[in-house]
Amino acid sequence: MCYVYVLRSDKTNRRYIGYTQRDVQIRLIEHNAGYTSYDIQHRPFRLIHAQECASIVEARGLEKFLKSGQGRQCLGELGF
């Protein structure tokens, strides 16, 4: 299984959208540990949405959509 997830930075109030084939909670812990320079600058994060996808292709497509203008608008309308 794959997951698309949306995180919110408590520090900067910015969203982070990603996908993973692993457990979403473990991925959240990794983001909060600061493995990348983006993570270090924007942590702590909290999980605001996660969606299970049947395949990695589906997850990549959904991630790409959510990062588009229309996808960001949809997230805003849903309160994310």
PDB file of N, CA, C and O in Angstrom:
ATOM      1  N   MET A   1       0.823  -1.189   0.000  1.00  0.00           N
ATOM      2  CA  MET A   1       0.000   0.000   0.000  1.00  0.00           C
ATOM      3  C   MET A   1       0.869   1.255   0.000  1.00  0.00           C
ATOM      4  O   MET A   1       1.948   1.264   0.565  1.00  0.00           O
ATOM      5  N   CYS A   2       0.350   2.270  -0.607  1.00  0.00           N
ATOM      6  CA  CYS A   2       1.000   3.578  -0.646  1.00  0.00           C
ATOM      7  C   CYS A   2       0.069   4.599  -0.008  1.00  0.00           C
ATOM      8  O   CYS A   2      -1.147   4.414   0.012  1.00  0.00           O
ATOM      9  N   TYR A   3       0.653   5.654   0.478  1.00  0.00           N
ATOM     10  CA  TYR A   3      -0.117   6.712   1.106  1.00  0.00           C
ATOM     11  C   TYR A   3       0.342   8.067   0.595  1.00  0.00           C
ATOM     12  O   TYR A   3       1.530   8.293   0.389  1.00  0.00           O
ATOM     13  N   VAL A   4      -0.605   8.946   0.392  1.00  0.00           N
ATOM     14  CA  VAL A   4      -0.325  10.350   0.143  1.00  0.00           C
ATOM     15  C   VAL A   4      -0.697  11.058   1.437  1.00  0.00           C
ATOM     16  O   VAL A   4      -1.732  10.775   2.033  1.00  0.00           O
ATOM     17  N   TYR A   5       0.186  11.946   1.898  1.00  0.00           N
ATOM     18  CA  TYR A   5      -0.064  12.602   3.167  1.00  0.00           C
ATOM     19  C   TYR A   5       0.181  14.099   3.050  1.00  0.00           C
ATOM     20  O   TYR A   5       0.928  14.563   2.196  1.00  0.00           O
ATOM     21  N   VAL A   6      -0.503  14.827   3.920  1.00  0.00           N
ATOM     22  CA  VAL A   6      -0.356  16.278   3.982  1.00  0.00           C
ATOM     23  C   VAL A   6       0.025  16.621   5.416  1.00  0.00           C
ATOM     24  O   VAL A   6      -0.662  16.226   6.355  1.00  0.00           O
ATOM     25  N   LEU A   7       1.133  17.329   5.545  1.00  0.00           N
ATOM     26  CA  LEU A   7       1.595  17.784   6.849  1.00  0.00           C
ATOM     27  C   LEU A   7       1.422  19.290   6.932  1.00  0.00           C
ATOM     28  O   LEU A   7       1.445  19.978   5.917  1.00  0.00           O
ATOM     29  N   ARG A   8       1.279  19.798   8.135  1.00  0.00           N
ATOM     30  CA  ARG A   8       1.226  21.243   8.367  1.00  0.00           C
ATOM     31  C   ARG A   8       2.364  21.589   9.321  1.00  0.00           C
ATOM     32  O   ARG A   8       2.545  20.932  10.342  1.00  0.00           O
ATOM     33  N   SER A   9       3.139  22.596   8.957  1.00  0.00           N
ATOM     34  CA  SER A   9       4.208  23.068   9.816  1.00  0.00           C
ATOM     35  C   SER A   9       3.616  23.952  10.905  1.00  0.00           C
ATOM     36  O   SER A   9       2.951  24.943  10.604  1.00  0.00           O
ATOM     37  N   ASP A  10       3.874  23.605  12.159  1.00  0.00           N
ATOM     38  CA  ASP A  10       3.413  24.445  13.266  1.00  0.00           C
ATOM     39  C   ASP A  10       4.210  25.746  13.324  1.00  0.00           C
ATOM     40  O   ASP A  10       3.730  26.749  13.824  1.00  0.00           O
ATOM     41  N   LYS A  11       5.420  25.731  12.812  1.00  0.00           N
ATOM     42  CA  LYS A  11       6.295  26.899  12.865  1.00  0.00           C
ATOM     43  C   LYS A  11       5.936  27.929  11.798  1.00  0.00           C
ATOM     44  O   LYS A  11       5.848  29.118  12.075  1.00  0.00           O
ATOM     45  N   THR A  12       5.746  27.475  10.542  1.00  0.00           N
ATOM     46  CA  THR A  12       5.527  28.403   9.427  1.00  0.00           C
ATOM     47  C   THR A  12       4.120  28.331   8.845  1.00  0.00           C
ATOM     48  O   THR A  12       3.787  29.097   7.953  1.00  0.00           O
ATOM     49  N   ASN A  13       3.315  27.384   9.316  1.00  0.00           N
ATOM     50  CA  ASN A  13       1.940  27.183   8.847  1.00  0.00           C
ATOM     51  C   ASN A  13       1.884  26.787   7.365  1.00  0.00           C
ATOM     52  O   ASN A  13       0.865  26.974   6.709  1.00  0.00           O
ATOM     53  N   ARG A  14       2.965  26.247   6.825  1.00  0.00           N
ATOM     54  CA  ARG A  14       2.991  25.792   5.433  1.00  0.00           C
ATOM     55  C   ARG A  14       2.632  24.320   5.368  1.00  0.00           C
ATOM     56  O   ARG A  14       2.855  23.561   6.317  1.00  0.00           O
ATOM     57  N   ARG A  15       2.085  23.917   4.218  1.00  0.00           N
ATOM     58  CA  ARG A  15       1.751  22.516   3.991  1.00  0.00           C
ATOM     59  C   ARG A  15       2.912  21.809   3.298  1.00  0.00           C
ATOM     60  O   ARG A  15       3.626  22.401   2.501  1.00  0.00           O
ATOM     61  N   TYR A  16       3.053  20.535   3.603  1.00  0.00           N
ATOM     62  CA  TYR A  16       3.997  19.660   2.906  1.00  0.00           C
ATOM     63  C   TYR A  16       3.186  18.479   2.408  1.00  0.00           C
ATOM     64  O   TYR A  16       2.452  17.845   3.179  1.00  0.00           O
ATOM     65  N   ILE A  17       3.318  18.160   1.133  1.00  0.00           N
ATOM     66  CA  ILE A  17       2.584  17.050   0.527  1.00  0.00           C
ATOM     67  C   ILE A  17       3.601  16.030   0.040  1.00  0.00           C
ATOM     68  O   ILE A  17       4.562  16.376  -0.642  1.00  0.00           O
ATOM     69  N   GLY A  18       3.383  14.785   0.397  1.00  0.00           N
ATOM     70  CA  GLY A  18       4.303  13.732  -0.015  1.00  0.00           C
ATOM     71  C   GLY A  18       3.591  12.404  -0.124  1.00  0.00           C
ATOM     72  O   GLY A  18       2.399  12.286   0.161  1.00  0.00           O
ATOM     73  N   TYR A  19       4.348  11.395  -0.543  1.00  0.00           N
ATOM     74  CA  TYR A  19       3.799  10.039  -0.581  1.00  0.00           C
ATOM     75  C   TYR A  19       4.845   9.090  -0.038  1.00  0.00           C
ATOM     76  O   TYR A  19       6.046   9.380  -0.031  1.00  0.00           O
ATOM     77  N   THR A  20       4.386   7.952   0.444  1.00  0.00           N
ATOM     78  CA  THR A  20       5.277   6.960   1.009  1.00  0.00           C
ATOM     79  C   THR A  20       4.670   5.579   0.865  1.00  0.00           C
ATOM     80  O   THR A  20       3.449   5.442   0.753  1.00  0.00           O
ATOM     81  N   GLN A  21       5.538   4.581   0.866  1.00  0.00           N
ATOM     82  CA  GLN A  21       5.086   3.199   0.881  1.00  0.00           C
ATOM     83  C   GLN A  21       5.168   2.621   2.293  1.00  0.00           C
ATOM     84  O   GLN A  21       4.827   1.477   2.518  1.00  0.00           O
ATOM     85  N   ARG A  22       5.607   3.444   3.217  1.00  0.00           N
ATOM     86  CA  ARG A  22       5.754   3.016   4.602  1.00  0.00           C
ATOM     87  C   ARG A  22       4.628   3.591   5.449  1.00  0.00           C
ATOM     88  O   ARG A  22       3.776   4.311   4.960  1.00  0.00           O
ATOM     89  N   ASP A  23       4.659   3.297   6.732  1.00  0.00           N
ATOM     90  CA  ASP A  23       3.662   3.810   7.656  1.00  0.00           C
ATOM     91  C   ASP A  23       3.752   5.334   7.728  1.00  0.00           C
ATOM     92  O   ASP A  23       4.846   5.893   7.866  1.00  0.00           O
ATOM     93  N   VAL A  24       2.630   6.003   7.655  1.00  0.00           N
ATOM     94  CA  VAL A  24       2.590   7.465   7.640  1.00  0.00           C
ATOM     95  C   VAL A  24       3.100   8.041   8.958  1.00  0.00           C
ATOM     96  O   VAL A  24       3.787   9.069   8.971  1.00  0.00           O
ATOM     97  N   GLN A  25       2.814   7.398  10.071  1.00  0.00           N
ATOM     98  CA  GLN A  25       3.269   7.902  11.369  1.00  0.00           C
ATOM     99  C   GLN A  25       4.796   7.845  11.483  1.00  0.00           C
ATOM    100  O   GLN A  25       5.416   8.757  12.041  1.00  0.00           O
ATOM    101  N   ILE A  26       5.400   6.809  10.934  1.00  0.00           N
ATOM    102  CA  ILE A  26       6.859   6.722  10.932  1.00  0.00           C
ATOM    103  C   ILE A  26       7.443   7.826  10.047  1.00  0.00           C
ATOM    104  O   ILE A  26       8.435   8.465  10.399  1.00  0.00           O
ATOM    105  N   ARG A  27       6.807   8.079   8.924  1.00  0.00           N
ATOM    106  CA  ARG A  27       7.275   9.150   8.027  1.00  0.00           C
ATOM    107  C   ARG A  27       7.170  10.509   8.715  1.00  0.00           C
ATOM    108  O   ARG A  27       8.053  11.354   8.560  1.00  0.00           O
ATOM    109  N   LEU A  28       6.115  10.725   9.484  1.00  0.00           N
ATOM    110  CA  LEU A  28       5.960  11.966  10.248  1.00  0.00           C
ATOM    111  C   LEU A  28       7.100  12.116  11.260  1.00  0.00           C
ATOM    112  O   LEU A  28       7.675  13.205  11.396  1.00  0.00           O
ATOM    113  N   ILE A  29       7.449  11.054  11.939  1.00  0.00           N
ATOM    114  CA  ILE A  29       8.559  11.080  12.897  1.00  0.00           C
ATOM    115  C   ILE A  29       9.856  11.456  12.182  1.00  0.00           C
ATOM    116  O   ILE A  29      10.655  12.250  12.694  1.00  0.00           O
ATOM    117  N   GLU A  30      10.069  10.911  10.991  1.00  0.00           N
ATOM    118  CA  GLU A  30      11.271  11.237  10.228  1.00  0.00           C
ATOM    119  C   GLU A  30      11.306  12.715   9.839  1.00  0.00           C
ATOM    120  O   GLU A  30      12.353  13.360   9.925  1.00  0.00           O
ATOM    121  N   HIS A  31      10.178  13.258   9.407  1.00  0.00           N
ATOM    122  CA  HIS A  31      10.120  14.688   9.075  1.00  0.00           C
ATOM    123  C   HIS A  31      10.454  15.528  10.308  1.00  0.00           C
ATOM    124  O   HIS A  31      11.210  16.491  10.225  1.00  0.00           O
ATOM    125  N   ASN A  32       9.894  15.176  11.444  1.00  0.00           N
ATOM    126  CA  ASN A  32      10.136  15.940  12.668  1.00  0.00           C
ATOM    127  C   ASN A  32      11.549  15.755  13.208  1.00  0.00           C
ATOM    128  O   ASN A  32      12.023  16.579  13.987  1.00  0.00           O
ATOM    129  N   ALA A  33      12.232  14.695  12.777  1.00  0.00           N
ATOM    130  CA  ALA A  33      13.622  14.486  13.177  1.00  0.00           C
ATOM    131  C   ALA A  33      14.558  15.407  12.399  1.00  0.00           C
ATOM    132  O   ALA A  33      15.702  15.598  12.788  1.00  0.00           O
ATOM    133  N   GLY A  34      14.085  15.964  11.278  1.00  0.00           N
ATOM    134  CA  GLY A  34      14.879  16.927  10.525  1.00  0.00           C
ATOM    135  C   GLY A  34      15.908  16.300   9.611  1.00  0.00           C
ATOM    136  O   GLY A  34      17.055  16.731   9.575  1.00  0.00           O
ATOM    137  N   TYR A  35      15.517  15.300   8.831  1.00  0.00           N
ATOM    138  CA  TYR A  35      16.450  14.632   7.926  1.00  0.00           C
ATOM    139  C   TYR A  35      16.855  15.487   6.725  1.00  0.00           C
ATOM    140  O   TYR A  35      17.859  15.229   6.108  1.00  0.00           O
ATOM    141  N   THR A  36      16.051  16.484   6.375  1.00  0.00           N
ATOM    142  CA  THR A  36      16.390  17.357   5.244  1.00  0.00           C
ATOM    143  C   THR A  36      16.407  18.809   5.702  1.00  0.00           C
ATOM    144  O   THR A  36      15.874  19.150   6.756  1.00  0.00           O
ATOM    145  N   SER A  37      17.002  19.669   4.894  1.00  0.00           N
ATOM    146  CA  SER A  37      17.062  21.089   5.273  1.00  0.00           C
ATOM    147  C   SER A  37      15.659  21.696   5.321  1.00  0.00           C
ATOM    148  O   SER A  37      15.388  22.560   6.163  1.00  0.00           O
ATOM    149  N   TYR A  38      14.749  21.260   4.447  1.00  0.00           N
ATOM    150  CA  TYR A  38      13.371  21.762   4.503  1.00  0.00           C
ATOM    151  C   TYR A  38      12.747  21.391   5.848  1.00  0.00           C
ATOM    152  O   TYR A  38      12.114  22.218   6.495  1.00  0.00           O
ATOM    153  N   ASP A  39      12.927  20.136   6.235  1.00  0.00           N
ATOM    154  CA  ASP A  39      12.355  19.674   7.504  1.00  0.00           C
ATOM    155  C   ASP A  39      12.889  20.479   8.681  1.00  0.00           C
ATOM    156  O   ASP A  39      12.144  20.858   9.583  1.00  0.00           O
ATOM    157  N   ILE A  40      14.184  20.742   8.687  1.00  0.00           N
ATOM    158  CA  ILE A  40      14.800  21.478   9.792  1.00  0.00           C
ATOM    159  C   ILE A  40      14.204  22.877   9.906  1.00  0.00           C
ATOM    160  O   ILE A  40      13.911  23.352  11.000  1.00  0.00           O
ATOM    161  N   GLN A  41      13.994  23.532   8.776  1.00  0.00           N
ATOM    162  CA  GLN A  41      13.486  24.905   8.775  1.00  0.00           C
ATOM    163  C   GLN A  41      12.020  25.004   9.160  1.00  0.00           C
ATOM    164  O   GLN A  41      11.590  26.041   9.660  1.00  0.00           O
ATOM    165  N   HIS A  42      11.246  23.951   8.914  1.00  0.00           N
ATOM    166  CA  HIS A  42       9.795  24.044   9.076  1.00  0.00           C
ATOM    167  C   HIS A  42       9.212  23.164  10.186  1.00  0.00           C
ATOM    168  O   HIS A  42       8.014  23.216  10.425  1.00  0.00           O
ATOM    169  N   ARG A  43      10.021  22.361  10.827  1.00  0.00           N
ATOM    170  CA  ARG A  43       9.483  21.495  11.884  1.00  0.00           C
ATOM    171  C   ARG A  43       9.123  22.298  13.111  1.00  0.00           C
ATOM    172  O   ARG A  43       9.655  23.393  13.290  1.00  0.00           O
ATOM    173  N   PRO A  44       8.220  21.857  13.922  1.00  0.00           N
ATOM    174  CA  PRO A  44       7.546  20.570  13.940  1.00  0.00           C
ATOM    175  C   PRO A  44       6.357  20.526  12.970  1.00  0.00           C
ATOM    176  O   PRO A  44       5.731  21.539  12.676  1.00  0.00           O
ATOM    177  N   PHE A  45       6.095  19.330  12.498  1.00  0.00           N
ATOM    178  CA  PHE A  45       4.972  19.079  11.597  1.00  0.00           C
ATOM    179  C   PHE A  45       3.900  18.300  12.332  1.00  0.00           C
ATOM    180  O   PHE A  45       4.182  17.567  13.277  1.00  0.00           O
ATOM    181  N   ARG A  46       2.677  18.429  11.837  1.00  0.00           N
ATOM    182  CA  ARG A  46       1.597  17.557  12.303  1.00  0.00           C
ATOM    183  C   ARG A  46       0.869  17.032  11.075  1.00  0.00           C
ATOM    184  O   ARG A  46       0.771  17.715  10.050  1.00  0.00           O
ATOM    185  N   LEU A  47       0.394  15.825  11.175  1.00  0.00           N
ATOM    186  CA  LEU A  47      -0.332  15.187  10.079  1.00  0.00           C
ATOM    187  C   LEU A  47      -1.739  15.740  10.032  1.00  0.00           C
ATOM    188  O   LEU A  47      -2.456  15.710  11.036  1.00  0.00           O
ATOM    189  N   ILE A  48      -2.134  16.281   8.876  1.00  0.00           N
ATOM    190  CA  ILE A  48      -3.496  16.810   8.770  1.00  0.00           C
ATOM    191  C   ILE A  48      -4.369  15.987   7.826  1.00  0.00           C
ATOM    192  O   ILE A  48      -5.582  16.097   7.865  1.00  0.00           O
ATOM    193  N   HIS A  49      -3.737  15.146   6.979  1.00  0.00           N
ATOM    194  CA  HIS A  49      -4.528  14.306   6.081  1.00  0.00           C
ATOM    195  C   HIS A  49      -3.651  13.186   5.545  1.00  0.00           C
ATOM    196  O   HIS A  49      -2.473  13.406   5.257  1.00  0.00           O
ATOM    197  N   ALA A  50      -4.218  12.002   5.414  1.00  0.00           N
ATOM    198  CA  ALA A  50      -3.541  10.870   4.788  1.00  0.00           C
ATOM    199  C   ALA A  50      -4.565  10.082   4.002  1.00  0.00           C
ATOM    200  O   ALA A  50      -5.707   9.929   4.444  1.00  0.00           O
ATOM    201  N   GLN A  51      -4.156   9.633   2.830  1.00  0.00           N
ATOM    202  CA  GLN A  51      -5.070   8.863   1.983  1.00  0.00           C
ATOM    203  C   GLN A  51      -4.338   7.657   1.431  1.00  0.00           C
ATOM    204  O   GLN A  51      -3.232   7.775   0.904  1.00  0.00           O
ATOM    205  N   GLU A  52      -4.953   6.504   1.556  1.00  0.00           N
ATOM    206  CA  GLU A  52      -4.374   5.268   1.058  1.00  0.00           C
ATOM    207  C   GLU A  52      -4.611   5.159  -0.442  1.00  0.00           C
ATOM    208  O   GLU A  52      -5.697   5.484  -0.941  1.00  0.00           O
ATOM    209  N   CYS A  53      -3.609   4.705  -1.158  1.00  0.00           N
ATOM    210  CA  CYS A  53      -3.706   4.502  -2.605  1.00  0.00           C
ATOM    211  C   CYS A  53      -3.357   3.055  -2.915  1.00  0.00           C
ATOM    212  O   CYS A  53      -2.581   2.416  -2.208  1.00  0.00           O
ATOM    213  N   ALA A  54      -3.919   2.546  -3.994  1.00  0.00           N
ATOM    214  CA  ALA A  54      -3.728   1.150  -4.358  1.00  0.00           C
ATOM    215  C   ALA A  54      -2.347   0.875  -4.937  1.00  0.00           C
ATOM    216  O   ALA A  54      -1.846  -0.244  -4.842  1.00  0.00           O
ATOM    217  N   SER A  55      -1.719   1.881  -5.552  1.00  0.00           N
ATOM    218  CA  SER A  55      -0.422   1.675  -6.186  1.00  0.00           C
ATOM    219  C   SER A  55       0.429   2.930  -6.069  1.00  0.00           C
ATOM    220  O   SER A  55      -0.080   4.021  -5.796  1.00  0.00           O
ATOM    221  N   ILE A  56       1.700   2.774  -6.334  1.00  0.00           N
ATOM    222  CA  ILE A  56       2.599   3.915  -6.291  1.00  0.00           C
ATOM    223  C   ILE A  56       2.288   4.887  -7.425  1.00  0.00           C
ATOM    224  O   ILE A  56       2.427   6.099  -7.271  1.00  0.00           O
ATOM    225  N   VAL A  57       1.826   4.377  -8.543  1.00  0.00           N
ATOM    226  CA  VAL A  57       1.447   5.246  -9.666  1.00  0.00           C
ATOM    227  C   VAL A  57       0.270   6.130  -9.271  1.00  0.00           C
ATOM    228  O   VAL A  57       0.259   7.335  -9.540  1.00  0.00           O
ATOM    229  N   GLU A  58      -0.709   5.545  -8.612  1.00  0.00           N
ATOM    230  CA  GLU A  58      -1.861   6.320  -8.141  1.00  0.00           C
ATOM    231  C   GLU A  58      -1.426   7.359  -7.106  1.00  0.00           C
ATOM    232  O   GLU A  58      -1.873   8.511  -7.136  1.00  0.00           O
ATOM    233  N   ALA A  59      -0.525   6.969  -6.204  1.00  0.00           N
ATOM    234  CA  ALA A  59      -0.046   7.891  -5.163  1.00  0.00           C
ATOM    235  C   ALA A  59       0.711   9.062  -5.783  1.00  0.00           C
ATOM    236  O   ALA A  59       0.500  10.214  -5.401  1.00  0.00           O
ATOM    237  N   ARG A  60       1.572   8.789  -6.742  1.00  0.00           N
ATOM    238  CA  ARG A  60       2.311   9.864  -7.412  1.00  0.00           C
ATOM    239  C   ARG A  60       1.373  10.812  -8.149  1.00  0.00           C
ATOM    240  O   ARG A  60       1.568  12.032  -8.137  1.00  0.00           O
ATOM    241  N   GLY A  61       0.357  10.257  -8.784  1.00  0.00           N
ATOM    242  CA  GLY A  61      -0.621  11.091  -9.490  1.00  0.00           C
ATOM    243  C   GLY A  61      -1.393  11.990  -8.543  1.00  0.00           C
ATOM    244  O   GLY A  61      -1.598  13.178  -8.816  1.00  0.00           O
ATOM    245  N   LEU A  62      -1.820  11.437  -7.413  1.00  0.00           N
ATOM    246  CA  LEU A  62      -2.556  12.236  -6.432  1.00  0.00           C
ATOM    247  C   LEU A  62      -1.655  13.302  -5.818  1.00  0.00           C
ATOM    248  O   LEU A  62      -2.076  14.448  -5.650  1.00  0.00           O
ATOM    249  N   GLU A  63      -0.411  12.946  -5.524  1.00  0.00           N
ATOM    250  CA  GLU A  63       0.531  13.936  -4.986  1.00  0.00           C
ATOM    251  C   GLU A  63       0.727  15.071  -5.985  1.00  0.00           C
ATOM    252  O   GLU A  63       0.686  16.255  -5.613  1.00  0.00           O
ATOM    253  N   LYS A  64       0.903  14.733  -7.237  1.00  0.00           N
ATOM    254  CA  LYS A  64       1.088  15.756  -8.277  1.00  0.00           C
ATOM    255  C   LYS A  64      -0.131  16.666  -8.365  1.00  0.00           C
ATOM    256  O   LYS A  64      -0.008  17.886  -8.482  1.00  0.00           O
ATOM    257  N   PHE A  65      -1.323  16.078  -8.294  1.00  0.00           N
ATOM    258  CA  PHE A  65      -2.544  16.880  -8.332  1.00  0.00           C
ATOM    259  C   PHE A  65      -2.620  17.821  -7.136  1.00  0.00           C
ATOM    260  O   PHE A  65      -2.930  19.007  -7.285  1.00  0.00           O
ATOM    261  N   LEU A  66      -2.348  17.303  -5.938  1.00  0.00           N
ATOM    262  CA  LEU A  66      -2.458  18.131  -4.729  1.00  0.00           C
ATOM    263  C   LEU A  66      -1.445  19.275  -4.719  1.00  0.00           C
ATOM    264  O   LEU A  66      -1.673  20.298  -4.096  1.00  0.00           O
ATOM    265  N   LYS A  67      -0.347  19.108  -5.439  1.00  0.00           N
ATOM    266  CA  LYS A  67       0.653  20.167  -5.525  1.00  0.00           C
ATOM    267  C   LYS A  67       0.333  21.177  -6.624  1.00  0.00           C
ATOM    268  O   LYS A  67       0.974  22.224  -6.696  1.00  0.00           O
ATOM    269  N   SER A  68      -0.665  20.881  -7.447  1.00  0.00           N
ATOM    270  CA  SER A  68      -1.064  21.802  -8.514  1.00  0.00           C
ATOM    271  C   SER A  68      -1.957  22.904  -7.945  1.00  0.00           C
ATOM    272  O   SER A  68      -2.422  22.818  -6.805  1.00  0.00           O
ATOM    273  N   GLY A  69      -2.213  23.911  -8.727  1.00  0.00           N
ATOM    274  CA  GLY A  69      -3.075  25.002  -8.284  1.00  0.00           C
ATOM    275  C   GLY A  69      -4.463  24.522  -7.917  1.00  0.00           C
ATOM    276  O   GLY A  69      -5.021  24.920  -6.893  1.00  0.00           O
ATOM    277  N   GLN A  70      -5.032  23.650  -8.744  1.00  0.00           N
ATOM    278  CA  GLN A  70      -6.368  23.132  -8.474  1.00  0.00           C
ATOM    279  C   GLN A  70      -6.366  22.259  -7.209  1.00  0.00           C
ATOM    280  O   GLN A  70      -7.292  22.315  -6.402  1.00  0.00           O
ATOM    281  N   GLY A  71      -5.316  21.473  -7.028  1.00  0.00           N
ATOM    282  CA  GLY A  71      -5.217  20.625  -5.839  1.00  0.00           C
ATOM    283  C   GLY A  71      -5.067  21.441  -4.569  1.00  0.00           C
ATOM    284  O   GLY A  71      -5.675  21.121  -3.543  1.00  0.00           O
ATOM    285  N   ARG A  72      -4.248  22.500  -4.627  1.00  0.00           N
ATOM    286  CA  ARG A  72      -4.093  23.377  -3.456  1.00  0.00           C
ATOM    287  C   ARG A  72      -5.425  24.039  -3.114  1.00  0.00           C
ATOM    288  O   ARG A  72      -5.772  24.205  -1.945  1.00  0.00           O
ATOM    289  N   GLN A  73      -6.172  24.403  -4.144  1.00  0.00           N
ATOM    290  CA  GLN A  73      -7.485  25.010  -3.923  1.00  0.00           C
ATOM    291  C   GLN A  73      -8.419  24.008  -3.248  1.00  0.00           C
ATOM    292  O   GLN A  73      -9.135  24.362  -2.306  1.00  0.00           O
ATOM    293  N   CYS A  74      -8.422  22.770  -3.698  1.00  0.00           N
ATOM    294  CA  CYS A  74      -9.255  21.729  -3.089  1.00  0.00           C
ATOM    295  C   CYS A  74      -8.889  21.517  -1.619  1.00  0.00           C
ATOM    296  O   CYS A  74      -9.761  21.403  -0.766  1.00  0.00           O
ATOM    297  N   LEU A  75      -7.579  21.483  -1.328  1.00  0.00           N
ATOM    298  CA  LEU A  75      -7.144  21.332   0.060  1.00  0.00           C
ATOM    299  C   LEU A  75      -7.618  22.502   0.916  1.00  0.00           C
ATOM    300  O   LEU A  75      -8.067  22.309   2.042  1.00  0.00           O
ATOM    301  N   GLY A  76      -7.549  23.708   0.361  1.00  0.00           N
ATOM    302  CA  GLY A  76      -8.014  24.888   1.085  1.00  0.00           C
ATOM    303  C   GLY A  76      -9.503  24.833   1.363  1.00  0.00           C
ATOM    304  O   GLY A  76      -9.962  25.178   2.454  1.00  0.00           O
ATOM    305  N   GLU A  77     -10.267  24.375   0.376  1.00  0.00           N
ATOM    306  CA  GLU A  77     -11.723  24.279   0.551  1.00  0.00           C
ATOM    307  C   GLU A  77     -12.091  23.223   1.595  1.00  0.00           C
ATOM    308  O   GLU A  77     -13.108  23.347   2.272  1.00  0.00           O
ATOM    309  N   LEU A  78     -11.251  22.192   1.720  1.00  0.00           N
ATOM    310  CA  LEU A  78     -11.498  21.148   2.722  1.00  0.00           C
ATOM    311  C   LEU A  78     -10.986  21.529   4.102  1.00  0.00           C
ATOM    312  O   LEU A  78     -11.171  20.799   5.059  1.00  0.00           O
ATOM    313  N   GLY A  79     -10.335  22.670   4.190  1.00  0.00           N
ATOM    314  CA  GLY A  79      -9.832  23.122   5.481  1.00  0.00           C
ATOM    315  C   GLY A  79      -8.453  22.603   5.826  1.00  0.00           C
ATOM    316  O   GLY A  79      -8.013  22.673   6.961  1.00  0.00           O
ATOM    317  N   PHE A  80      -7.747  22.075   4.833  1.00  0.00           N
ATOM    318  CA  PHE A  80      -6.401  21.571   5.072  1.00  0.00           C
ATOM    319  C   PHE A  80      -5.413  22.628   4.652  1.00  0.00           C
ATOM    320  O   PHE A  80      -4.303  22.635   4.715  1.00  0.00           O
TER     321      PHE A  80
END
